[in-house]
Short mmCIF file of C-alpha atoms in Angstrom, two decimals:
data_model
loop_
_atom_site.label_atom_id
_atom_site.label_comp_id
_atom_site.label_asym_id
_atom_site.label_seq_id
_atom_site.Cartn_x
_atom_site.Cartn_y
_atom_site.Cartn_z
CA MET A 274 17.51 18.62 11.77
CA ALA A 275 14.50 19.46 9.58
CA GLU A 276 11.14 18.02 10.55
CA ARG A 277 10.51 14.62 8.98
CA ARG A 278 7.66 14.16 6.57
CA TYR A 279 7.47 10.37 6.78
CA PHE A 280 9.76 8.89 9.43
CA GLY A 281 8.55 8.79 13.03
CA THR A 282 10.29 7.43 16.10
CA ASP A 283 9.95 3.86 14.81
CA GLY A 284 10.05 4.02 11.02
CA ILE A 285 7.02 4.79 8.88
CA ARG A 286 3.62 3.52 9.98
CA GLY A 287 -0.05 4.00 9.14
CA ARG A 288 -3.26 2.52 7.79
CA VAL A 289 -2.85 0.24 4.77
CA GLY A 290 -4.11 1.92 1.59
CA GLN A 291 -3.75 5.42 3.01
CA GLU A 292 -0.67 7.50 2.27
CA PRO A 293 2.07 6.76 2.88
CA ILE A 294 1.28 3.07 3.47
CA THR A 295 0.49 2.26 -0.15
CA ALA A 296 2.21 0.01 -2.67
CA PRO A 297 3.34 2.89 -4.95
CA PHE A 298 4.87 4.78 -2.03
CA VAL A 299 6.63 1.71 -0.63
CA LEU A 300 8.07 0.96 -4.07
CA ARG A 301 9.52 4.50 -4.17
CA LEU A 302 10.69 4.10 -0.57
CA GLY A 303 12.58 0.94 -1.52
CA TRP A 304 14.21 2.78 -4.42
CA ALA A 305 15.07 5.83 -2.29
CA ALA A 306 16.51 3.64 0.47
CA GLY A 307 18.47 1.68 -2.11
CA ARG A 308 19.93 4.89 -3.51
CA VAL A 309 21.13 5.99 -0.07
CA LEU A 310 22.14 2.62 1.35
CA GLY A 311 23.83 1.51 -1.86
CA ARG A 312 26.25 4.41 -2.06
CA GLY A 313 29.79 3.16 -2.21
CA GLY A 314 29.12 0.05 -4.24
CA HIS A 315 26.82 -2.91 -4.82
CA GLY A 316 25.34 -4.68 -1.80
CA ARG A 317 22.37 -6.55 -0.42
CA VAL A 318 19.46 -5.74 1.84
CA LEU A 319 17.46 -8.19 3.97
CA ILE A 320 13.66 -7.93 4.10
CA GLY A 321 11.63 -9.53 6.88
CA LYS A 322 7.98 -9.10 7.80
CA ASP A 323 5.38 -10.05 10.35
CA THR A 324 2.29 -12.09 9.48
CA ARG A 325 -0.25 -9.44 8.43
CA ILE A 326 -1.71 -9.94 4.98
CA SER A 327 -0.47 -6.66 3.53
CA GLY A 328 3.10 -7.84 4.06
CA TYR A 329 2.96 -9.75 0.77
CA MET A 330 2.15 -6.57 -1.13
CA PHE A 331 4.78 -4.42 0.55
CA GLU A 332 7.46 -7.09 0.35
CA SER A 333 7.04 -7.15 -3.43
CA ALA A 334 7.02 -3.36 -3.63
CA LEU A 335 10.22 -3.01 -1.60
CA GLU A 336 11.86 -5.74 -3.65
CA ALA A 337 11.06 -3.91 -6.88
CA GLY A 338 12.28 -0.56 -5.58
CA LEU A 339 15.55 -1.92 -4.22
CA SER A 340 16.20 -3.85 -7.42
CA ALA A 341 15.57 -0.70 -9.48
CA ALA A 342 18.23 1.04 -7.37
CA GLY A 343 20.70 -1.77 -8.04
CA LEU A 344 20.72 -3.60 -4.70
CA ASP A 345 20.32 -7.35 -4.17
CA ILE A 346 17.58 -8.57 -1.85
CA GLU A 347 17.32 -11.52 0.53
CA LEU A 348 13.75 -12.30 1.55
CA LEU A 349 13.48 -13.74 5.05
CA GLY A 350 9.71 -14.22 5.15
CA PRO A 351 7.93 -13.86 8.52
CA MET A 352 10.60 -13.13 11.12
CA PRO A 353 10.66 -11.16 14.38
CA THR A 354 11.99 -7.62 14.09
CA PRO A 355 15.02 -8.38 16.31
CA ALA A 356 15.82 -11.40 14.15
CA VAL A 357 16.13 -9.12 11.13
CA ALA A 358 18.51 -6.88 13.09
CA TYR A 359 20.62 -9.90 14.10
CA LEU A 360 20.76 -11.40 10.61
CA THR A 361 21.57 -8.04 9.02
CA ARG A 362 24.59 -7.71 11.29
CA THR A 363 25.87 -11.27 11.06
CA LEU A 364 25.39 -11.58 7.30
CA ARG A 365 27.15 -8.24 6.71
CA ALA A 366 24.22 -6.84 4.74
CA ARG A 367 23.98 -3.16 3.87
CA ALA A 368 20.72 -2.88 5.81
CA GLY A 369 17.69 -4.76 7.05
CA ILE A 370 14.08 -3.76 6.46
CA VAL A 371 11.12 -4.94 8.52
CA ILE A 372 7.53 -4.74 7.27
CA SER A 373 5.50 -4.51 10.45
CA ALA A 374 3.20 -2.34 12.54
CA SER A 375 4.31 -4.08 15.75
CA HIS A 376 1.40 -4.32 18.22
CA ASN A 377 -1.14 -2.59 15.93
CA PRO A 378 -4.03 -4.47 14.24
CA TYR A 379 -3.73 -6.02 10.78
CA GLN A 380 -5.27 -2.97 9.10
CA ASP A 381 -2.05 -1.06 9.84
CA ASN A 382 1.45 -1.67 8.58
CA GLY A 383 4.81 0.03 8.55
CA ILE A 384 8.39 -0.04 7.38
CA LYS A 385 11.41 0.18 9.68
CA PHE A 386 15.09 -0.05 8.89
CA PHE A 387 18.26 -1.37 10.50
CA SER A 388 21.77 -0.35 9.57
CA GLY A 389 24.44 -2.90 8.72
CA ASP A 390 25.35 -2.92 12.43
CA GLY A 391 21.84 -4.05 13.39
CA LEU A 392 20.97 -0.64 14.83
CA LYS A 393 18.27 1.85 13.90
CA LEU A 394 19.28 4.15 11.06
CA ALA A 395 20.99 7.39 12.00
CA ASP A 396 18.89 10.55 11.64
CA GLU A 397 20.97 11.77 8.72
CA VAL A 398 20.42 8.52 6.83
CA GLU A 399 16.64 8.76 7.29
CA ALA A 400 16.82 12.39 6.17
CA GLY A 401 18.75 11.29 3.09
CA ILE A 402 16.07 8.73 2.21
CA GLU A 403 13.36 11.38 2.57
CA ALA A 404 15.34 13.67 0.25
CA GLU A 405 15.59 10.93 -2.38
CA LEU A 406 11.82 10.39 -2.17
CA GLU A 407 11.39 13.85 -3.67
CA ARG A 408 13.35 12.86 -6.79
CA PRO A 409 11.89 11.05 -9.82
CA LEU A 410 12.50 7.29 -9.75
CA GLU A 411 15.24 6.31 -12.20
CA THR A 412 16.03 2.65 -12.79
CA VAL A 413 19.65 1.58 -13.09
CA ASP A 414 20.86 -0.04 -16.29
CA SER A 415 19.37 -3.50 -16.82
CA GLY A 416 22.71 -5.16 -16.28
CA SER A 417 22.95 -3.58 -12.85
CA LEU A 418 19.51 -4.46 -11.50
CA GLY A 419 19.44 -6.16 -8.13
CA LYS A 420 18.63 -9.86 -7.77
CA ALA A 421 16.37 -11.41 -5.14
CA ARG A 422 16.44 -14.77 -3.39
CA ARG A 423 14.71 -16.35 -0.41
CA MET A 424 16.74 -17.39 2.63
CA GLY A 425 15.45 -20.74 3.80
CA ASP A 426 17.47 -21.14 7.00
CA ALA A 427 16.70 -17.76 8.62
CA PRO A 428 14.48 -19.21 11.41
CA GLY A 429 17.07 -21.81 12.39
CA ARG A 430 19.86 -19.25 12.53
CA TYR A 431 17.85 -17.03 14.84
CA ILE A 432 16.72 -19.88 17.10
CA GLU A 433 20.35 -20.88 17.69
CA PHE A 434 21.32 -17.28 18.36
CA CYS A 435 18.59 -16.88 20.98
CA LYS A 436 19.63 -20.06 22.77
CA GLY A 437 23.20 -18.80 22.81
CA THR A 438 22.29 -15.71 24.82
CA VAL A 439 21.94 -17.71 28.07
CA ARG A 440 24.75 -19.44 29.91
CA PRO A 441 25.98 -22.74 28.47
CA GLY A 442 24.30 -25.68 30.09
CA LEU A 443 21.13 -23.84 31.15
CA ARG A 444 18.26 -26.32 31.37
CA LEU A 445 14.59 -25.38 31.63
CA GLN A 446 13.48 -28.94 32.46
CA GLY A 447 10.60 -28.91 34.90
CA LEU A 448 9.30 -25.52 33.74
CA HIS A 449 5.82 -25.56 32.21
CA ILE A 450 5.40 -22.45 30.05
CA VAL A 451 2.50 -21.10 28.02
CA LEU A 452 3.61 -18.94 25.09
CA ASP A 453 1.30 -16.44 23.37
CA CYS A 454 2.84 -15.47 20.03
CA ALA A 455 0.03 -13.06 19.04
CA HIS A 456 -0.39 -14.86 15.70
CA GLY A 457 2.68 -12.84 14.78
CA ALA A 458 6.26 -13.17 13.71
CA THR A 459 7.42 -15.32 16.64
CA TYR A 460 4.90 -18.09 15.96
CA HIS A 461 7.39 -20.44 14.27
CA VAL A 462 10.54 -19.63 16.27
CA ALA A 463 9.67 -18.93 19.93
CA PRO A 464 8.20 -22.39 20.73
CA SER A 465 11.34 -24.06 19.38
CA VAL A 466 13.66 -21.86 21.44
CA PHE A 467 12.03 -22.74 24.77
CA ARG A 468 11.40 -26.40 23.92
CA GLU A 469 14.99 -26.95 22.82
CA LEU A 470 16.15 -25.55 26.17
CA GLY A 471 14.06 -28.21 27.90
CA ALA A 472 10.81 -26.49 28.87
CA ARG A 473 7.37 -27.99 28.47
CA VAL A 474 5.63 -25.53 26.15
CA ASP A 475 1.96 -24.94 25.40
CA THR A 476 1.12 -22.34 22.80
CA LEU A 477 -1.47 -19.71 22.00
CA GLY A 478 -1.50 -17.39 19.00
CA THR A 479 0.50 -19.61 16.65
CA ASP A 480 -1.98 -19.88 13.77
CA PRO A 481 -1.64 -16.65 11.77
CA ASP A 482 -4.06 -16.11 8.90
CA GLY A 483 -2.98 -12.60 7.91
CA LEU A 484 -5.89 -10.97 9.74
CA ASN A 485 -5.62 -12.16 13.34
CA ILE A 486 -2.25 -10.68 14.33
CA ASN A 487 -2.55 -9.06 17.79
CA TYR A 488 -6.31 -9.69 17.81
CA GLU A 489 -7.34 -10.31 21.43
CA CYS A 490 -3.99 -11.95 22.10
CA GLY A 491 -0.33 -11.21 22.70
CA SER A 492 1.33 -8.71 25.00
CA THR A 493 -1.37 -6.05 24.54
CA HIS A 494 -4.28 -8.44 25.31
CA ILE A 495 -3.00 -10.51 28.20
CA GLU A 496 -6.26 -12.03 29.51
CA PRO A 497 -6.24 -15.21 27.33
CA LEU A 498 -2.72 -15.99 28.54
CA ARG A 499 -3.66 -15.38 32.18
CA GLN A 500 -6.58 -17.78 31.86
CA ALA A 501 -4.51 -20.42 30.06
CA VAL A 502 -1.70 -20.38 32.63
CA VAL A 503 -4.12 -20.91 35.52
CA ALA A 504 -6.30 -23.47 33.70
CA ARG A 505 -3.32 -25.58 32.61
CA GLY A 506 -1.44 -25.33 35.89
CA ALA A 507 1.60 -23.82 34.18
CA ASP A 508 4.49 -22.20 36.03
CA LEU A 509 4.30 -19.01 33.98
CA GLY A 510 3.21 -17.47 30.71
CA ILE A 511 5.08 -15.38 28.15
CA ALA A 512 3.35 -13.05 25.66
CA PHE A 513 4.98 -11.38 22.68
CA ASP A 514 3.60 -8.69 20.40
CA GLY A 515 3.12 -9.06 16.65
CA ASP A 516 6.73 -8.45 15.65
CA GLY A 517 8.39 -9.99 18.69
CA ASP A 518 10.24 -7.02 20.15
CA ARG A 519 8.04 -6.80 23.28
CA VAL A 520 7.38 -9.28 26.07
CA ILE A 521 5.01 -9.40 29.05
CA MET A 522 4.88 -12.34 31.47
CA VAL A 523 2.28 -13.91 33.78
CA ASP A 524 3.01 -15.82 36.98
CA ALA A 525 1.45 -19.11 38.06
CA VAL A 526 -1.64 -17.51 39.59
CA GLY A 527 -2.27 -15.19 36.64
CA ARG A 528 -0.64 -11.99 37.90
CA VAL A 529 0.81 -9.86 35.13
CA VAL A 530 4.54 -9.10 35.30
CA ASP A 531 5.07 -6.08 33.05
CA GLY A 532 8.12 -4.62 31.35
CA ASP A 533 9.10 -2.54 34.38
CA GLN A 534 9.24 -5.62 36.61
CA LEU A 535 11.06 -7.67 33.96
CA LEU A 536 13.63 -4.88 33.59
CA TYR A 537 14.20 -4.99 37.34
CA LEU A 538 14.60 -8.79 37.35
CA ILE A 539 17.20 -8.67 34.58
CA ALA A 540 19.05 -5.86 36.36
CA ARG A 541 18.98 -7.87 39.59
CA ALA A 542 20.38 -10.89 37.77
CA ARG A 543 23.22 -8.84 36.31
CA ARG A 544 23.94 -7.34 39.75
CA SER A 545 23.99 -10.76 41.43
CA ALA A 546 26.44 -12.02 38.82
CA GLY A 547 28.68 -8.98 39.24
CA ALA A 548 27.99 -7.96 35.65
CA GLY A 549 26.39 -4.97 34.00
CA HIS A 550 26.65 -1.31 34.93
CA ASP A 551 25.41 0.83 37.80
CA THR A 552 22.80 2.56 35.62
CA VAL A 553 19.64 1.13 34.07
CA VAL A 554 17.75 3.15 31.47
CA GLY A 555 13.98 3.58 31.64
CA THR A 556 11.56 6.22 30.39
CA GLN A 557 9.25 8.86 31.78
CA MET A 558 6.67 6.05 32.09
CA THR A 559 8.84 3.72 34.20
CA ASN A 560 7.13 3.08 37.51
CA LEU A 561 8.57 4.89 40.53
CA GLY A 562 8.54 1.58 42.38
CA VAL A 563 11.17 0.24 39.97
CA GLU A 564 13.37 3.25 40.60
CA ARG A 565 13.12 2.64 44.36
CA ALA A 566 13.82 -1.09 44.02
CA LEU A 567 16.84 -0.50 41.79
CA SER A 568 18.18 2.01 44.31
CA GLU A 569 18.09 -0.70 46.98
CA LEU A 570 20.41 -2.74 44.73
CA GLY A 571 22.77 0.21 44.39
CA LEU A 572 21.59 0.91 40.85
CA ARG A 573 20.47 4.21 39.34
CA LEU A 574 17.55 4.67 36.93
CA GLN A 575 18.17 7.09 34.08
CA ARG A 576 14.91 8.23 32.44
CA THR A 577 14.52 9.17 28.77
CA ARG A 578 11.64 10.20 26.56
CA VAL A 579 9.20 7.40 25.77
CA GLY A 580 10.39 5.23 22.89
CA ASP A 581 13.01 2.54 22.48
CA ARG A 582 14.91 4.86 20.13
CA TYR A 583 15.71 7.18 23.03
CA ILE A 584 16.61 4.31 25.35
CA LEU A 585 19.03 2.97 22.75
CA GLU A 586 20.57 6.42 22.26
CA ALA A 587 21.23 6.67 26.01
CA LEU A 588 22.71 3.17 26.19
CA LEU A 589 25.02 3.71 23.24
CA GLY A 590 25.97 7.22 24.27
CA GLN A 591 26.99 6.24 27.79
CA GLY A 592 28.22 2.71 27.21
CA TRP A 593 25.47 1.16 29.37
CA SER A 594 23.89 -2.20 28.54
CA LEU A 595 20.33 -2.49 29.91
CA GLY A 596 17.18 -0.48 29.39
CA GLY A 597 13.49 -0.94 28.77
CA GLU A 598 9.92 0.25 28.78
CA SER A 599 6.81 -0.66 30.74
CA SER A 600 5.35 -2.07 27.50
CA GLY A 601 7.94 -4.85 27.57
CA HIS A 602 10.37 -3.46 25.02
CA ILE A 603 13.64 -4.41 26.74
CA ILE A 604 17.10 -3.88 25.29
CA CYS A 605 19.98 -6.07 26.50
CA LEU A 606 22.92 -4.58 24.62
CA ASP A 607 25.24 -7.17 26.15
CA ARG A 608 23.25 -9.78 24.21
CA THR A 609 21.94 -8.08 21.05
CA THR A 610 21.50 -4.68 19.38
CA THR A 611 17.79 -4.03 19.76
CA GLY A 612 14.73 -4.85 21.86
CA ASP A 613 14.06 -8.59 21.68
CA GLY A 614 11.13 -10.26 23.45
CA ILE A 615 12.51 -13.79 23.28
CA ILE A 616 15.95 -12.81 24.54
CA ALA A 617 14.53 -10.69 27.38
CA ALA A 618 12.32 -13.61 28.45
CA LEU A 619 15.31 -15.94 28.42
CA GLN A 620 17.29 -13.59 30.68
CA VAL A 621 14.41 -13.66 33.18
CA LEU A 622 14.10 -17.47 33.06
CA GLU A 623 17.84 -17.87 33.57
CA HIS A 624 17.58 -15.69 36.68
CA LEU A 625 14.63 -17.74 38.02
CA VAL A 626 16.49 -21.02 37.53
CA ASP A 627 19.69 -19.72 39.13
CA ALA A 628 17.81 -18.16 42.06
CA GLY A 629 15.53 -21.17 42.55
CA ALA A 630 12.53 -18.82 42.62
CA SER A 631 9.16 -18.71 40.92
CA LEU A 632 8.26 -15.73 38.74
CA GLY A 633 5.76 -14.57 41.35
CA GLU A 634 8.33 -14.69 44.14
CA ALA A 635 10.93 -12.83 42.12
CA ALA A 636 8.53 -10.14 40.86
CA ALA A 637 7.29 -9.49 44.41
CA ARG A 638 10.67 -7.91 45.19
CA VAL A 639 9.57 -4.74 43.39
CA ALA A 640 6.48 -2.94 44.69
CA LEU A 641 4.90 -1.00 41.85
CA LEU A 642 3.01 2.17 42.63
CA PRO A 643 -0.56 2.40 41.29
CA GLN A 644 -0.39 3.79 37.77
CA GLU A 645 -3.26 4.56 35.42
CA LEU A 646 -2.75 4.99 31.67
CA ILE A 647 -5.58 6.25 29.47
CA ASN A 648 -5.36 6.73 25.69
CA VAL A 649 -7.44 9.72 24.60
CA PRO A 650 -8.35 9.72 20.87
CA VAL A 651 -7.52 13.15 19.44
CA SER A 652 -7.49 14.07 15.76
CA ALA A 653 -4.39 16.30 15.95
CA PRO A 654 -2.42 15.57 19.13
CA ALA A 655 0.98 16.88 18.05
CA GLY A 656 1.82 20.33 19.37
CA ALA A 657 -1.38 20.61 21.40
CA LEU A 658 -0.04 19.89 24.86
CA SER A 659 1.36 23.38 25.41
CA ASP A 660 -2.20 24.72 25.81
CA ALA A 661 -2.14 26.84 28.99
CA ARG A 662 -5.40 25.31 30.20
CA LEU A 663 -3.91 21.82 29.96
CA VAL A 664 -0.78 22.93 31.80
CA ALA A 665 -3.01 24.25 34.58
CA ALA A 666 -5.03 21.01 34.67
CA VAL A 667 -1.84 18.97 35.05
CA SER A 668 -0.67 21.24 37.88
CA GLU A 669 -3.96 20.68 39.72
CA VAL A 670 -3.57 16.88 39.47
CA GLU A 671 0.04 17.03 40.61
CA ALA A 672 -0.97 19.07 43.64
CA ALA A 673 -3.68 16.53 44.53
CA LEU A 674 -1.19 13.64 44.28
CA GLY A 675 1.47 15.17 46.49
CA ALA A 676 5.22 14.55 46.47
CA ALA A 677 5.05 10.85 45.52
CA GLY A 678 2.83 11.41 42.48
CA ARG A 679 3.69 11.84 38.82
CA VAL A 680 1.71 13.01 35.78
CA LEU A 681 2.68 12.63 32.14
CA LEU A 682 0.85 13.73 28.98
CA ARG A 683 2.35 12.81 25.64
CA PRO A 684 1.17 12.40 22.06
CA SER A 685 1.64 8.88 20.71
CA GLY A 686 4.21 8.45 17.97
CA THR A 687 2.21 5.63 16.34
CA GLU A 688 -1.49 6.41 16.91
CA PRO A 689 -3.74 9.53 16.89
CA VAL A 690 -4.04 9.58 20.67
CA VAL A 691 -2.72 11.46 23.67
CA ARG A 692 -1.50 9.16 26.44
CA VAL A 693 -2.46 10.30 29.94
CA MET A 694 -0.46 8.72 32.77
CA VAL A 695 -1.08 9.34 36.47
CA GLU A 696 0.92 7.61 39.22
CA GLY A 697 0.70 7.84 43.00
CA GLU A 698 0.37 6.04 46.30
CA ASP A 699 -3.44 5.69 46.40
CA GLN A 700 -5.05 3.51 43.69
CA ALA A 701 -8.52 5.04 43.93
CA LEU A 702 -7.19 8.59 43.82
CA VAL A 703 -4.89 7.79 40.90
CA ARG A 704 -7.75 6.29 38.88
CA SER A 705 -10.09 9.20 39.64
CA LEU A 706 -7.51 11.84 38.76
CA ALA A 707 -6.50 10.04 35.55
CA GLN A 708 -10.11 9.88 34.38
CA GLN A 709 -10.60 13.52 35.30
CA LEU A 710 -7.49 14.61 33.40
CA ALA A 711 -8.30 12.43 30.38
CA GLY A 712 -11.72 14.05 30.16
CA ARG A 713 -10.13 17.47 30.30
CA VAL A 714 -7.64 16.55 27.57
CA GLN A 715 -10.41 15.37 25.26
CA GLU A 716 -12.56 18.41 25.96
CA LEU A 717 -9.80 20.94 25.33
CA LEU A 718 -8.06 19.32 22.39
CA GLU A 719 -11.18 18.44 20.44
CA ARG A 720 -12.35 22.03 20.73
CA ARG A 721 -8.96 23.35 19.68
CA PRO A 722 -9.06 25.11 16.29
CA VAL A 723 -7.22 23.28 13.55
CA ALA A 724 -4.86 25.49 11.57
CA GLY A 725 -5.88 25.63 7.99
#
């Protein structure tokens, strides 16, 4: 497969106003996608977005491009990414498009696609869209232009779907929950889901203004939720990211329960119910403590490259049903087709109710090893990690950690940074070695000549 010019591991993403995240490009992208997705006859495409201000501009641009290619459009408004996947599948649309930069700040935005099955587009489809982008835009005959309409009941459809992913009769009465919706796409659906199942719900991050998405809130800024849970005497807290495909939780005393622990709890619930498979999918970043805890349940952890795309490929390829990342992107294929923060949280709450345990008690069953993650800003991270001096630096850290330690360097697929991860038995040593290696990464990569 030829190297992509625009598509990354999670669609197309960047800074608003800088190529390719501009209105003219997104208009052409809508047209190119319409040309590819519309082959074989007329059809419709769903468009959802998160709450960042640039979503208005890109929604209109996509609408124009798709219409020019002859496809109808249904505009969902602000909706979580997994909701768009669900609605695309159940409404038999040709595709779904999400305008979102996930956990990034409002200055960024992106475009990601779902197939008619509610899955990420196949590589060959993305390659076909990129090929069409190189062609001049040609509008179909006026009589064949696509029409657009707004779908008013999209939130209600998704709320009912989420509630239907737990066992019939589940009641959350007696649970006091604080939800942090990151001023993002879950702000108008998540509170209703948990309240309608009987929980007492307090909310944070439910007043989006187009600029405050992910700002000091949500799953990537957990401190406000920790403080709120303790101050309000809640049983637990749940934080989503801006587009609702990630979830992190907080127990009653403010301890963070990350995606690795949540993955374990869901796997444990499936095992207790005699459901699921004997393999759970994680990534290179998944904590070694999770692997050990799963082994005690008779379950195997299969690691993939970092990114939900690779987790999904493993699940689909092997017929497995559960996988996730430390960041809280958890895929329950026995419930839905993509990572879904609300649905993952519901699976955890169902387990807590059935086990009669608090979140803190349940999470304590997995002992995480100390792990330090440092993001090192680097102007050109891709292709730089094969530097022999970096390889030697990693070997030195691995030797210092011993047999129970792990080191991972990887360029981010969404930001101009190299992620440095060090894991081991001793917290102080792990932190010291991570800082040492991060400094070495910055020193070597910033001095690296840029090909010109």
